[in-house]
Short mmCIF file of C-alpha atoms in Angstrom, two decimals:
data_model
loop_
_atom_site.label_atom_id
_atom_site.label_comp_id
_atom_site.label_asym_id
_atom_site.label_seq_id
_atom_site.Cartn_x
_atom_site.Cartn_y
_atom_site.Cartn_z
CA MET A 189 143.22 43.52 105.19
CA SER A 190 140.46 45.46 106.87
CA HIS A 191 140.97 49.09 108.97
CA THR A 192 139.09 49.64 111.79
CA LEU A 193 138.79 53.06 113.09
CA PRO A 194 140.36 53.36 116.69
CA ASN A 195 137.79 53.75 118.97
CA ASN A 196 138.21 57.27 119.79
CA ALA A 197 138.00 58.13 116.19
CA VAL A 198 134.61 56.53 116.11
CA CYS A 199 133.26 58.06 119.31
CA GLU A 200 134.47 61.62 117.49
CA ALA A 201 131.90 60.33 114.65
CA LYS A 202 128.85 59.73 116.52
CA GLN A 203 129.69 62.63 117.95
CA ASP A 204 129.31 64.76 115.29
CA ASP A 205 126.97 62.82 113.99
CA SER A 206 124.86 62.86 116.85
CA SER A 207 125.85 66.96 116.87
CA ARG A 208 124.40 67.51 113.45
CA LEU A 209 121.22 65.89 114.11
CA SER A 210 120.48 68.08 116.79
CA LEU A 211 121.47 71.09 114.78
CA LEU A 212 119.06 69.74 112.44
CA TYR A 213 116.26 69.70 114.63
CA GLU A 214 117.25 73.05 115.83
CA VAL A 215 117.27 74.32 112.05
CA ALA A 216 113.82 73.09 111.52
CA GLU A 217 112.17 74.15 114.41
CA GLN A 218 113.72 77.81 112.94
CA ILE A 219 112.66 77.43 109.44
CA ASN A 220 108.69 76.51 110.42
CA SER A 221 108.57 79.14 113.02
CA THR A 222 107.91 81.79 110.07
CA LEU A 223 105.26 81.92 107.65
CA ASP A 224 107.20 84.81 105.71
CA LEU A 225 108.75 83.48 102.70
CA ASP A 226 111.56 85.25 102.04
CA GLU A 227 112.76 84.98 105.75
CA CYS A 228 111.39 81.44 105.54
CA LEU A 229 114.15 80.75 102.52
CA ASP A 230 117.24 82.48 104.79
CA ARG A 231 116.86 80.35 107.69
CA ILE A 232 116.97 77.52 104.89
CA ILE A 233 120.16 78.32 103.54
CA ALA A 234 121.69 79.81 107.27
CA GLY A 235 120.62 76.30 108.68
CA ALA A 236 122.52 74.73 105.67
CA TYR A 237 125.41 76.06 106.07
CA ARG A 238 125.54 75.56 109.71
CA ILE A 239 124.91 71.74 108.93
CA PHE A 240 127.27 70.79 106.10
CA HIS A 241 129.39 74.30 105.98
CA ALA A 242 129.36 74.69 102.28
CA GLU A 243 131.34 77.09 100.18
CA LYS A 244 128.68 77.91 98.09
CA LEU A 245 124.45 77.66 98.76
CA SER A 246 121.42 78.36 96.66
CA LEU A 247 117.69 77.69 96.55
CA MET A 248 116.13 78.11 93.27
CA LEU A 249 112.20 78.01 93.48
CA LEU A 250 110.17 76.94 90.14
CA ASP A 251 107.90 79.40 88.92
CA GLU A 252 104.92 77.41 87.33
CA THR A 253 103.85 80.29 84.67
CA THR A 254 106.86 80.82 83.29
CA ASN A 255 108.17 77.12 83.96
CA GLU A 256 111.56 78.74 84.75
CA MET A 257 113.78 78.23 88.82
CA ARG A 258 115.13 81.51 89.69
CA ILE A 259 117.52 81.14 92.66
CA SER A 260 115.77 82.87 95.41
CA ALA A 261 117.79 82.64 98.13
CA ALA A 262 121.43 81.89 98.09
CA ARG A 263 125.20 82.72 100.12
CA ASN A 264 128.93 83.03 98.72
CA ILE A 265 127.48 83.77 95.35
CA PRO A 266 127.36 87.01 93.08
CA GLU A 267 125.04 89.23 92.64
CA ASN A 268 125.48 89.37 88.82
CA VAL A 269 124.86 84.97 88.97
CA ILE A 270 121.84 85.32 91.58
CA ALA A 271 120.38 87.59 88.78
CA GLU A 272 121.00 86.04 85.92
CA THR A 273 120.91 82.56 86.80
CA PHE A 274 117.56 80.56 85.04
CA ILE A 275 116.95 76.83 83.71
CA ARG A 276 114.48 74.77 83.11
CA PRO A 277 113.29 71.86 84.77
CA GLY A 278 115.31 68.99 82.32
CA GLU A 279 117.95 71.54 81.73
CA GLY A 280 121.71 71.50 83.65
CA LEU A 281 122.01 69.59 86.52
CA ALA A 282 120.02 71.41 88.82
CA GLY A 283 116.94 70.79 85.85
CA LYS A 284 117.61 67.37 85.84
CA VAL A 285 116.95 67.10 89.51
CA ALA A 286 113.67 68.85 89.72
CA LEU A 287 112.43 66.86 86.61
CA SER A 288 113.11 63.59 88.05
CA GLY A 289 112.54 64.46 91.63
CA GLU A 290 115.69 62.29 92.44
CA PRO A 291 119.03 63.50 94.39
CA LEU A 292 122.06 64.29 92.77
CA ILE A 293 125.70 64.05 94.74
CA VAL A 294 128.99 64.04 92.49
CA THR A 295 131.81 63.26 95.33
CA ASP A 296 134.08 63.81 92.05
CA THR A 297 133.86 66.00 89.42
CA GLU A 298 136.80 64.75 87.99
CA GLU A 299 136.23 60.45 88.23
CA ASP A 300 132.53 60.54 88.21
CA PRO A 301 131.05 58.55 85.31
CA ARG A 302 127.69 60.70 85.46
CA LEU A 303 129.00 64.23 84.26
CA GLN A 304 130.39 64.51 80.64
CA ARG A 305 133.94 66.42 79.90
CA LYS A 306 131.56 69.21 78.72
CA SER A 307 129.72 69.48 82.25
CA LYS A 308 133.49 68.49 83.84
CA GLN A 309 135.41 72.03 82.66
CA GLN A 310 132.31 73.55 83.77
CA TYR A 311 132.56 73.07 87.35
CA GLN A 312 135.39 74.29 89.01
CA SER A 313 134.08 72.44 92.56
CA GLU A 314 135.03 69.08 93.59
CA SER A 315 131.89 67.85 95.12
CA PHE A 316 128.64 68.89 94.85
CA ALA A 317 125.03 67.73 96.09
CA ILE A 318 121.35 69.01 94.32
CA LEU A 319 118.68 67.65 96.57
CA PRO A 320 114.79 68.46 94.81
CA LEU A 321 112.12 70.25 96.99
CA CYS A 322 109.09 67.99 96.57
CA HIS A 323 105.56 68.71 98.89
CA LYS A 324 103.30 65.75 97.85
CA ASP A 325 104.59 64.46 94.55
CA ARG A 326 105.28 68.46 93.72
CA VAL A 327 108.80 69.45 93.40
CA LEU A 328 108.77 73.79 94.54
CA GLY A 329 112.91 73.94 93.38
CA VAL A 330 116.33 72.51 93.96
CA ILE A 331 118.57 73.30 96.29
CA ASN A 332 122.42 73.23 95.65
CA LEU A 333 125.16 72.74 98.13
CA THR A 334 128.81 72.94 96.75
CA ASN A 335 132.37 71.52 98.54
CA ARG A 336 132.20 71.43 102.02
CA THR A 337 134.94 73.60 103.91
CA ASP A 338 136.80 71.21 105.49
CA GLY A 339 137.44 69.92 101.85
CA ALA A 340 135.48 66.57 102.64
CA ALA A 341 133.07 65.37 99.97
CA PHE A 342 129.65 64.89 100.51
CA SER A 343 129.00 60.85 102.14
CA ASP A 344 126.13 58.68 101.85
CA ALA A 345 125.47 60.05 106.16
CA ASP A 346 125.17 63.83 104.48
CA LEU A 347 122.45 63.02 101.69
CA ALA A 348 120.20 61.74 104.52
CA LEU A 349 120.86 64.80 106.72
CA LEU A 350 119.90 66.69 103.47
CA LYS A 351 117.12 64.48 102.65
CA ALA A 352 115.88 65.04 105.61
CA LEU A 353 116.33 69.23 105.89
CA ALA A 354 114.16 69.14 101.64
CA ASN A 355 111.96 67.95 103.56
CA GLN A 356 111.35 70.48 106.28
CA ALA A 357 112.29 72.77 103.82
CA ALA A 358 109.44 72.09 101.12
CA ILE A 359 106.86 71.97 104.02
CA ALA A 360 108.14 74.90 105.43
CA ILE A 361 108.19 77.09 101.69
CA GLN A 362 104.59 75.50 100.78
CA ASN A 363 103.20 76.50 103.93
CA SER A 364 104.89 80.04 103.45
CA ARG A 365 103.18 80.78 100.31
CA LEU A 366 99.48 79.24 101.16
CA VAL A 367 99.36 82.27 103.47
CA ALA A 368 100.56 84.26 101.30
CA GLN A 369 98.30 83.64 99.05
CA LEU A 370 95.50 83.74 102.02
CA ASN A 371 97.11 87.47 102.15
CA ARG A 372 97.00 88.36 98.90
CA GLU A 373 93.58 87.32 97.93
CA LYS A 374 92.61 89.33 101.07
CA GLU A 375 94.22 92.42 100.54
CA GLN A 376 92.45 91.85 96.83
CA LEU A 377 89.58 91.91 98.19
CA ARG A 378 89.59 95.13 100.76
CA ARG A 379 91.80 97.28 97.50
CA GLY A 380 88.38 96.05 95.75
CA ALA A 381 85.90 97.61 97.92
CA PHE A 382 87.71 100.61 98.99
CA GLU A 383 88.07 101.16 95.91
CA SER A 384 83.91 100.62 95.23
CA ASN A 385 83.84 103.25 98.31
CA ILE A 386 85.75 106.05 96.43
CA LEU A 387 84.31 105.35 93.39
CA TYR A 388 81.14 105.56 95.02
CA GLN A 389 82.20 108.83 96.83
CA VAL A 390 82.70 110.21 93.60
CA SER A 391 79.89 109.80 91.89
CA SER A 392 77.29 110.63 94.32
CA ALA A 393 79.11 114.25 93.93
CA ILE A 394 77.57 114.63 90.50
CA ARG A 395 73.73 113.59 92.30
CA TYR A 396 74.63 116.33 94.67
CA GLY A 397 76.64 119.22 93.49
CA LEU A 398 80.30 118.62 95.22
CA GLY A 399 82.04 120.60 93.15
CA TYR A 400 85.49 120.08 91.70
CA GLN A 401 87.01 120.81 95.07
CA HIS A 402 85.28 118.68 96.82
CA LEU A 403 86.59 115.72 94.48
CA ILE A 404 89.85 116.77 95.09
CA LYS A 405 89.76 116.77 98.77
CA LEU A 406 87.52 113.50 98.61
CA LEU A 407 90.33 111.65 96.88
CA PHE A 408 93.51 112.98 98.61
CA ALA A 409 91.48 111.68 102.27
CA SER A 410 91.10 108.42 99.67
CA LEU A 411 94.72 108.15 99.50
CA ASP A 412 95.75 108.84 102.36
CA GLN A 413 94.29 105.45 103.51
CA LEU A 414 95.93 103.94 100.69
CA LEU A 415 99.82 105.08 100.10
CA ASP A 416 102.29 105.70 101.85
CA TYR A 417 103.52 108.75 100.25
CA ASP A 418 105.87 112.06 100.85
CA ILE A 419 104.33 114.60 98.62
CA LEU A 420 100.65 114.78 96.81
CA CYS A 421 99.93 117.35 94.39
CA SER A 422 96.89 118.13 92.40
CA LEU A 423 96.35 120.36 89.76
CA LEU A 424 92.74 121.06 87.97
CA ILE A 425 92.39 123.66 85.35
CA LEU A 426 88.14 124.93 84.48
CA LYS A 427 88.73 128.66 84.99
CA GLY A 428 92.23 129.31 84.91
CA ASP A 429 92.75 130.70 87.94
CA GLU A 430 93.64 127.36 90.04
CA HIS A 431 96.38 126.76 92.36
CA PHE A 432 98.65 123.70 93.20
CA GLU A 433 97.30 121.51 95.60
CA VAL A 434 99.91 120.22 98.14
CA ARG A 435 99.60 117.89 100.93
CA THR A 436 103.03 116.16 102.70
CA ARG A 437 103.21 113.57 105.22
CA ARG A 438 107.10 113.91 105.68
CA ALA A 439 109.15 116.84 106.09
CA VAL A 440 109.74 117.79 102.27
CA SER A 441 112.12 120.90 100.85
CA GLU A 442 110.67 123.76 99.34
CA LYS A 443 112.86 122.70 96.39
CA GLN A 444 111.11 119.07 96.62
CA THR A 445 107.85 120.36 96.05
CA ALA A 446 109.23 123.02 93.07
CA CYS A 447 110.16 119.84 91.53
CA VAL A 448 107.24 118.11 91.69
CA LYS A 449 105.00 120.80 90.94
CA ARG A 450 107.42 121.58 87.65
CA ASP A 451 107.53 117.59 86.57
CA MET A 452 103.62 117.94 86.79
CA LEU A 453 103.69 120.93 84.24
CA ASP A 454 105.79 119.04 82.19
CA HIS A 455 103.39 116.12 81.91
CA LEU A 456 100.27 118.24 81.43
CA ALA A 457 101.96 120.48 78.45
CA ALA A 458 102.96 117.60 76.58
CA LEU A 459 99.66 116.47 76.65
CA PRO A 460 96.46 117.94 74.29
CA HIS A 461 94.95 120.47 76.27
CA SER A 462 92.19 123.89 75.38
CA PRO A 463 94.25 127.51 75.63
CA ILE A 464 93.09 128.31 78.65
CA VAL A 465 94.93 125.22 80.48
CA ALA A 466 97.16 126.56 77.74
CA ALA A 467 97.65 129.99 79.77
CA ARG A 468 97.63 128.80 83.08
CA LEU A 469 100.40 127.00 82.28
CA ALA A 470 102.37 129.05 81.30
CA GLU A 471 101.46 131.78 84.55
CA LEU A 472 102.05 129.11 86.98
CA ARG A 473 105.79 128.07 85.29
CA GLU A 474 106.82 131.29 86.10
CA ALA A 475 105.49 131.89 89.57
CA LEU A 476 107.62 128.59 90.23
CA PRO A 477 111.01 128.91 91.70
CA VAL A 478 114.89 128.51 89.22
CA VAL A 479 115.91 124.94 91.21
CA ASP A 480 117.77 122.37 89.36
CA CYS A 481 115.56 118.92 89.08
CA ARG A 482 118.03 116.75 86.91
CA THR A 483 118.61 113.80 89.19
CA PRO A 484 115.61 112.63 90.69
CA HIS A 485 115.67 110.21 93.25
CA GLY A 486 112.52 107.70 94.77
CA SER A 487 109.22 107.27 93.22
CA THR A 488 106.71 109.09 90.90
CA ILE A 489 103.26 108.82 89.71
CA ASN A 490 102.15 111.58 87.59
CA VAL A 491 98.38 110.82 86.48
CA PRO A 492 96.38 112.78 84.11
CA LEU A 493 93.02 114.23 84.24
CA SER A 494 90.95 114.21 80.40
CA VAL A 495 88.02 115.64 79.32
CA GLY A 496 86.21 115.49 75.96
CA GLY A 497 90.40 114.02 74.81
CA GLU A 498 91.65 117.24 76.74
CA ALA A 499 94.09 117.40 79.37
CA ILE A 500 92.85 119.68 82.42
CA GLY A 501 94.61 118.77 85.20
CA ILE A 502 97.10 116.31 86.78
CA LEU A 503 97.97 114.47 89.75
CA CYS A 504 101.12 113.61 91.67
CA VAL A 505 102.02 110.89 94.43
CA ARG A 506 105.63 111.29 95.10
CA SER A 507 107.80 109.18 97.91
CA GLU A 508 111.73 109.32 98.30
CA ARG A 509 111.85 105.92 98.10
CA ASP A 510 112.83 104.27 94.73
CA ASP A 511 110.35 101.29 95.89
CA GLY A 512 107.45 103.37 97.19
CA PHE A 513 104.87 102.48 94.76
CA SER A 514 103.59 98.86 93.21
CA GLU A 515 101.99 98.42 89.82
CA GLU A 516 98.86 97.70 91.62
CA ASP A 517 99.09 101.18 93.65
CA THR A 518 99.89 102.64 90.03
CA ARG A 519 96.67 100.63 88.42
CA LEU A 520 94.55 101.55 91.32
CA LEU A 521 95.41 105.83 90.88
CA HIS A 522 94.57 105.73 87.12
CA ASN A 523 91.55 104.00 87.43
CA ILE A 524 90.18 106.81 90.59
CA VAL A 525 91.48 109.19 88.26
CA GLN A 526 89.67 108.55 85.32
CA ARG A 527 87.00 107.65 87.37
CA MET A 528 87.03 111.92 88.82
CA ALA A 529 87.69 112.71 84.97
CA GLU A 530 84.20 110.89 84.20
CA THR A 531 82.79 112.53 87.25
CA VAL A 532 84.07 115.68 86.00
CA GLU A 533 82.67 115.72 82.40
CA ARG A 534 79.41 114.70 84.49
CA LEU A 535 79.10 117.37 86.38
CA SER A 536 79.59 120.18 83.47
CA SER A 537 75.79 118.78 82.39
CA THR A 538 74.04 117.95 86.00
CA ILE A 539 71.69 120.74 85.22
CA ARG A 540 70.43 117.78 82.03
CA GLY A 541 69.31 115.32 83.86
CA GLU A 542 71.97 114.41 86.78
CA GLN A 543 69.40 112.12 88.48
CA ASP A 544 69.64 110.00 85.73
CA LYS A 545 73.49 109.89 85.07
CA MET A 546 73.35 109.00 89.40
CA GLN A 547 70.90 106.42 88.97
CA SER A 548 72.95 104.78 85.92
CA MET A 549 75.98 104.95 87.95
CA VAL A 550 74.72 103.32 90.69
CA ALA A 551 73.55 100.65 89.00
CA SER A 552 76.74 99.43 87.54
CA MET A 553 78.09 98.95 90.94
CA THR A 554 78.91 96.03 92.51
CA GLU A 555 77.83 96.85 95.72
CA GLY A 556 74.02 97.18 97.09
CA VAL A 557 72.87 100.95 97.67
CA VAL A 558 70.25 102.41 99.18
CA MET A 559 69.42 105.79 100.04
CA PHE A 560 66.95 107.51 101.38
CA ASP A 561 66.26 111.67 101.52
CA VAL A 562 65.70 114.10 103.90
CA HIS A 563 61.93 113.11 104.42
CA ASP A 564 63.10 109.05 104.58
CA GLU A 565 61.85 108.19 101.14
CA LEU A 566 63.66 106.02 99.11
CA VAL A 567 65.20 107.27 96.35
CA VAL A 568 68.42 105.13 95.14
CA LEU A 569 67.70 101.07 95.03
CA ASN A 570 70.61 99.74 92.67
CA PRO A 571 70.12 95.96 91.16
CA LYS A 572 72.60 94.47 93.26
CA ALA A 573 70.89 96.36 96.38
CA ARG A 574 67.10 94.48 94.87
CA SER A 575 69.34 91.19 94.46
CA VAL A 576 71.09 90.60 97.98
CA LEU A 577 68.04 91.93 99.85
CA GLY A 578 65.74 89.62 97.80
CA LEU A 579 63.24 91.92 95.72
CA ALA A 580 61.71 91.36 92.85
CA ARG A 581 63.90 93.38 89.99
CA ASN A 582 61.65 95.44 88.35
CA GLU A 583 58.73 96.47 91.78
CA GLU A 584 58.40 99.83 92.31
CA PHE A 585 58.83 100.58 95.49
CA THR A 586 57.73 102.98 98.53
CA THR A 587 59.80 103.51 102.05
CA GLN A 588 56.95 101.48 103.96
CA SER A 589 56.70 98.73 101.17
CA PHE A 590 60.62 97.97 100.44
CA PHE A 591 60.67 97.19 104.33
CA LYS A 592 58.09 95.27 104.24
CA SER A 593 59.71 93.57 101.32
CA ILE A 594 62.65 92.73 102.88
CA LEU A 595 62.95 89.08 103.61
CA TRP A 596 65.37 89.12 106.59
CA ARG A 597 63.48 91.45 109.01
CA GLU A 598 67.08 92.14 110.94
CA ILE A 599 68.31 94.18 108.23
CA ALA A 600 65.12 95.79 107.61
CA GLU A 601 65.43 97.25 111.06
CA PHE A 602 69.14 98.23 111.20
CA LEU A 603 68.19 100.00 107.71
CA ALA A 604 65.32 101.77 108.96
CA GLN A 605 66.92 103.33 112.33
CA GLU A 606 68.16 107.27 111.59
CA VAL A 607 72.08 107.24 111.86
CA ASP A 608 74.04 109.91 113.71
CA GLY A 609 77.76 109.49 112.75
CA GLY A 610 77.25 105.71 110.93
CA SER A 611 76.40 102.37 111.62
CA GLN A 612 78.10 98.82 110.23
CA GLN A 613 76.66 95.61 110.70
CA GLU A 614 77.16 92.05 109.56
CA PHE A 615 74.59 90.15 108.62
CA THR A 616 74.48 85.70 108.16
CA ILE A 617 71.27 85.31 105.54
CA ASP A 618 70.05 81.94 104.56
CA SER A 619 70.34 81.77 100.61
CA HIS A 620 70.83 79.38 97.62
CA PRO A 621 73.34 77.27 97.68
CA GLU A 622 74.38 78.07 100.48
CA PRO A 623 74.78 80.94 103.38
CA ARG A 624 75.73 84.09 102.93
CA VAL A 625 77.32 87.03 105.20
CA LEU A 626 76.51 90.84 104.00
CA ASN A 627 78.17 93.65 105.74
CA ILE A 628 75.88 96.68 105.51
CA ALA A 629 77.26 100.36 106.29
CA LEU A 630 74.81 103.21 106.86
CA THR A 631 75.45 106.65 106.94
CA PRO A 632 74.36 110.13 107.49
CA VAL A 633 74.56 112.39 103.99
CA THR A 634 75.65 116.04 104.20
CA ASN A 635 76.15 118.74 101.72
CA GLU A 636 79.31 121.43 101.89
CA LEU A 637 77.28 123.31 104.71
CA GLY A 638 77.27 120.09 106.43
CA GLU A 639 73.01 120.22 105.76
CA PRO A 640 72.06 116.85 105.78
CA LEU A 641 70.63 115.26 102.80
CA GLY A 642 69.14 111.89 103.67
CA ARG A 643 71.11 108.40 104.43
CA LEU A 644 73.13 106.00 103.01
CA ALA A 645 73.14 102.30 102.50
CA ILE A 646 75.79 100.02 101.32
CA ILE A 647 75.81 96.72 101.12
CA ARG A 648 78.70 94.58 100.18
CA ASP A 649 78.53 90.33 99.98
CA VAL A 650 81.73 89.49 102.37
CA THR A 651 81.08 86.04 102.19
CA ARG A 652 83.92 85.18 100.44
CA GLU A 653 86.47 87.19 102.58
CA ARG A 654 85.07 85.50 106.29
CA GLU A 655 85.27 82.36 103.84
CA LEU A 656 88.99 83.56 103.75
CA ASP A 657 89.38 83.71 107.88
CA ARG A 658 87.86 80.55 108.34
CA MET A 659 90.02 79.28 105.81
CA LYS A 660 93.14 80.16 107.88
CA SER A 661 91.96 79.14 111.65
CA ASP A 662 90.93 76.09 109.70
CA PHE A 663 94.59 75.83 108.73
CA VAL A 664 95.85 76.70 112.00
CA ALA A 665 93.79 74.20 113.97
CA VAL A 666 94.43 71.31 111.50
CA VAL A 667 98.10 71.86 111.68
CA SER A 668 98.05 72.41 115.11
CA HIS A 669 95.81 69.10 115.89
CA GLU A 670 98.12 67.10 113.51
CA LEU A 671 100.87 67.86 115.34
CA ARG A 672 99.68 67.90 119.35
CA THR A 673 98.90 64.03 119.30
CA PRO A 674 102.05 62.41 118.11
CA LEU A 675 104.15 64.85 119.96
CA THR A 676 102.05 63.92 123.19
CA SER A 677 102.79 60.83 122.33
CA ILE A 678 106.05 61.02 122.02
CA ASN A 679 106.55 63.01 125.06
CA SER A 680 104.74 60.08 126.70
CA PHE A 681 107.20 57.66 125.78
CA ILE A 682 110.06 59.57 126.87
CA GLY A 683 108.79 60.37 130.18
CA ASN A 684 109.19 56.63 130.54
CA LEU A 685 112.42 56.35 129.01
CA MET A 686 113.90 59.35 131.72
CA ASP A 687 111.69 57.29 134.38
CA GLY A 688 113.86 54.05 134.00
CA ILE A 689 110.71 51.96 133.19
CA GLU A 690 112.41 51.16 130.33
CA GLY A 691 115.45 50.38 131.77
CA GLU A 692 118.42 52.51 133.26
CA VAL A 693 119.12 55.20 131.10
CA THR A 694 123.01 56.51 130.99
CA ASP A 695 123.49 60.30 132.09
CA GLY A 696 124.79 60.55 128.35
CA GLN A 697 120.82 59.26 127.30
CA ARG A 698 119.46 61.33 129.74
CA GLU A 699 121.02 64.98 128.33
CA CYS A 700 119.74 63.52 124.91
CA LEU A 701 116.32 62.57 126.42
CA LEU A 702 115.71 66.09 127.58
CA ARG A 703 116.68 68.12 124.60
CA MET A 704 114.03 65.91 122.70
CA SER A 705 111.85 66.53 125.56
CA LYS A 706 112.60 70.01 125.20
CA ASN A 707 112.23 70.19 121.69
CA VAL A 708 109.09 67.61 121.15
CA ASP A 709 107.29 71.30 124.20
#
């Protein structure tokens, strides 16, 4: 005997399907409206909960470097479970879905023959659904839903909606990852250029005898642009009478500052050091107030400054936030301080050949360096500058022959100009196998008294950086074009339907068409 649903039940079912379909459109719009990966994942989980009302939801992403899937977003799942859960493709049900790329829906864990008895005992749920997140035949991860709160099992209708949601989620995740990768590469280029600039300025102190205190001031000014710190403190002991140099960005107590100084002295004392340093450490420790520093909070980077195997100073950067600094911040700081140590060591022997050492350092730089003295004589021209300006590798140049030999007249004219406060310009040059973009910064060079020493040009090849900008613009343009064409056609057909060209429409149909038109717009 066949059974049919009452008319009102059929209407309610259709209304529910229509409502969930509209909700799916709304959720898809939300997850595609952000390019931040974490926010995108949270919106996917929130949207899946709104549509399916599952008791527990989780989204696992595949890390291709470790070939493991971990939970990246979840709802109603304990934090310890999120932290401890990781599986490989092919392991467990979620791993098998990731490996096969096929969804899995279990309506009854007790009766489903695909679940072994051991698996049945593992699951306290009545039903669950696992959907792969696929993009261009590549599995990005899976989304898991356990038990609908209304007690119903996941159905074929649910599967269709889940597939649609998973497809939208995979596209949004891939777009977010692409943008994040572009931003990371740009940040790496920016940090690389920033690091090179700092190292060059530190190296320049060798040539012009700017002194140790100038190095500290230079480092402080550079770190202001790089790190978000609360306390920046340095100690460089050379003659035995130096003091702490402290800079703060936010209001900090005397106790906090004293704890930072004491921590620096402890680190320095644990390293090999000279008798002069040992005596000064004792004096500085005696001068510090007695404070309780047993429960420090926040983040700290201590970087020692060593010359000839002996510690002569230390730099400390302190943030009250527990996640104040990244591994990249620590690496960069160690590189800069290490170069500072090399600079201090070289400063001790500048009388015996400071110019040769300067030339050696400049020659090893990845940026082109050109310098003219106060009399407009060419004094520095490193190999990178020769390469990017199209000059012979071993030819000797005067100022006049240098400008005449540059292949691009506009660059020669820019380098020849006098500068007061500095100037910067980009040039696109023809080169093999493809054009390059050069960024040239021209700045005056002065000593500590402000007396002019000449002018300096730093030449950086920013072709890759500009290519990243172009790729980002092209990405946005392609997406806009690919969306605009079908959406325009869809909107046109919706307009025809609403105008009655294809026949009369009911009020309910008109409401749906209006909603579709709004979403298309």
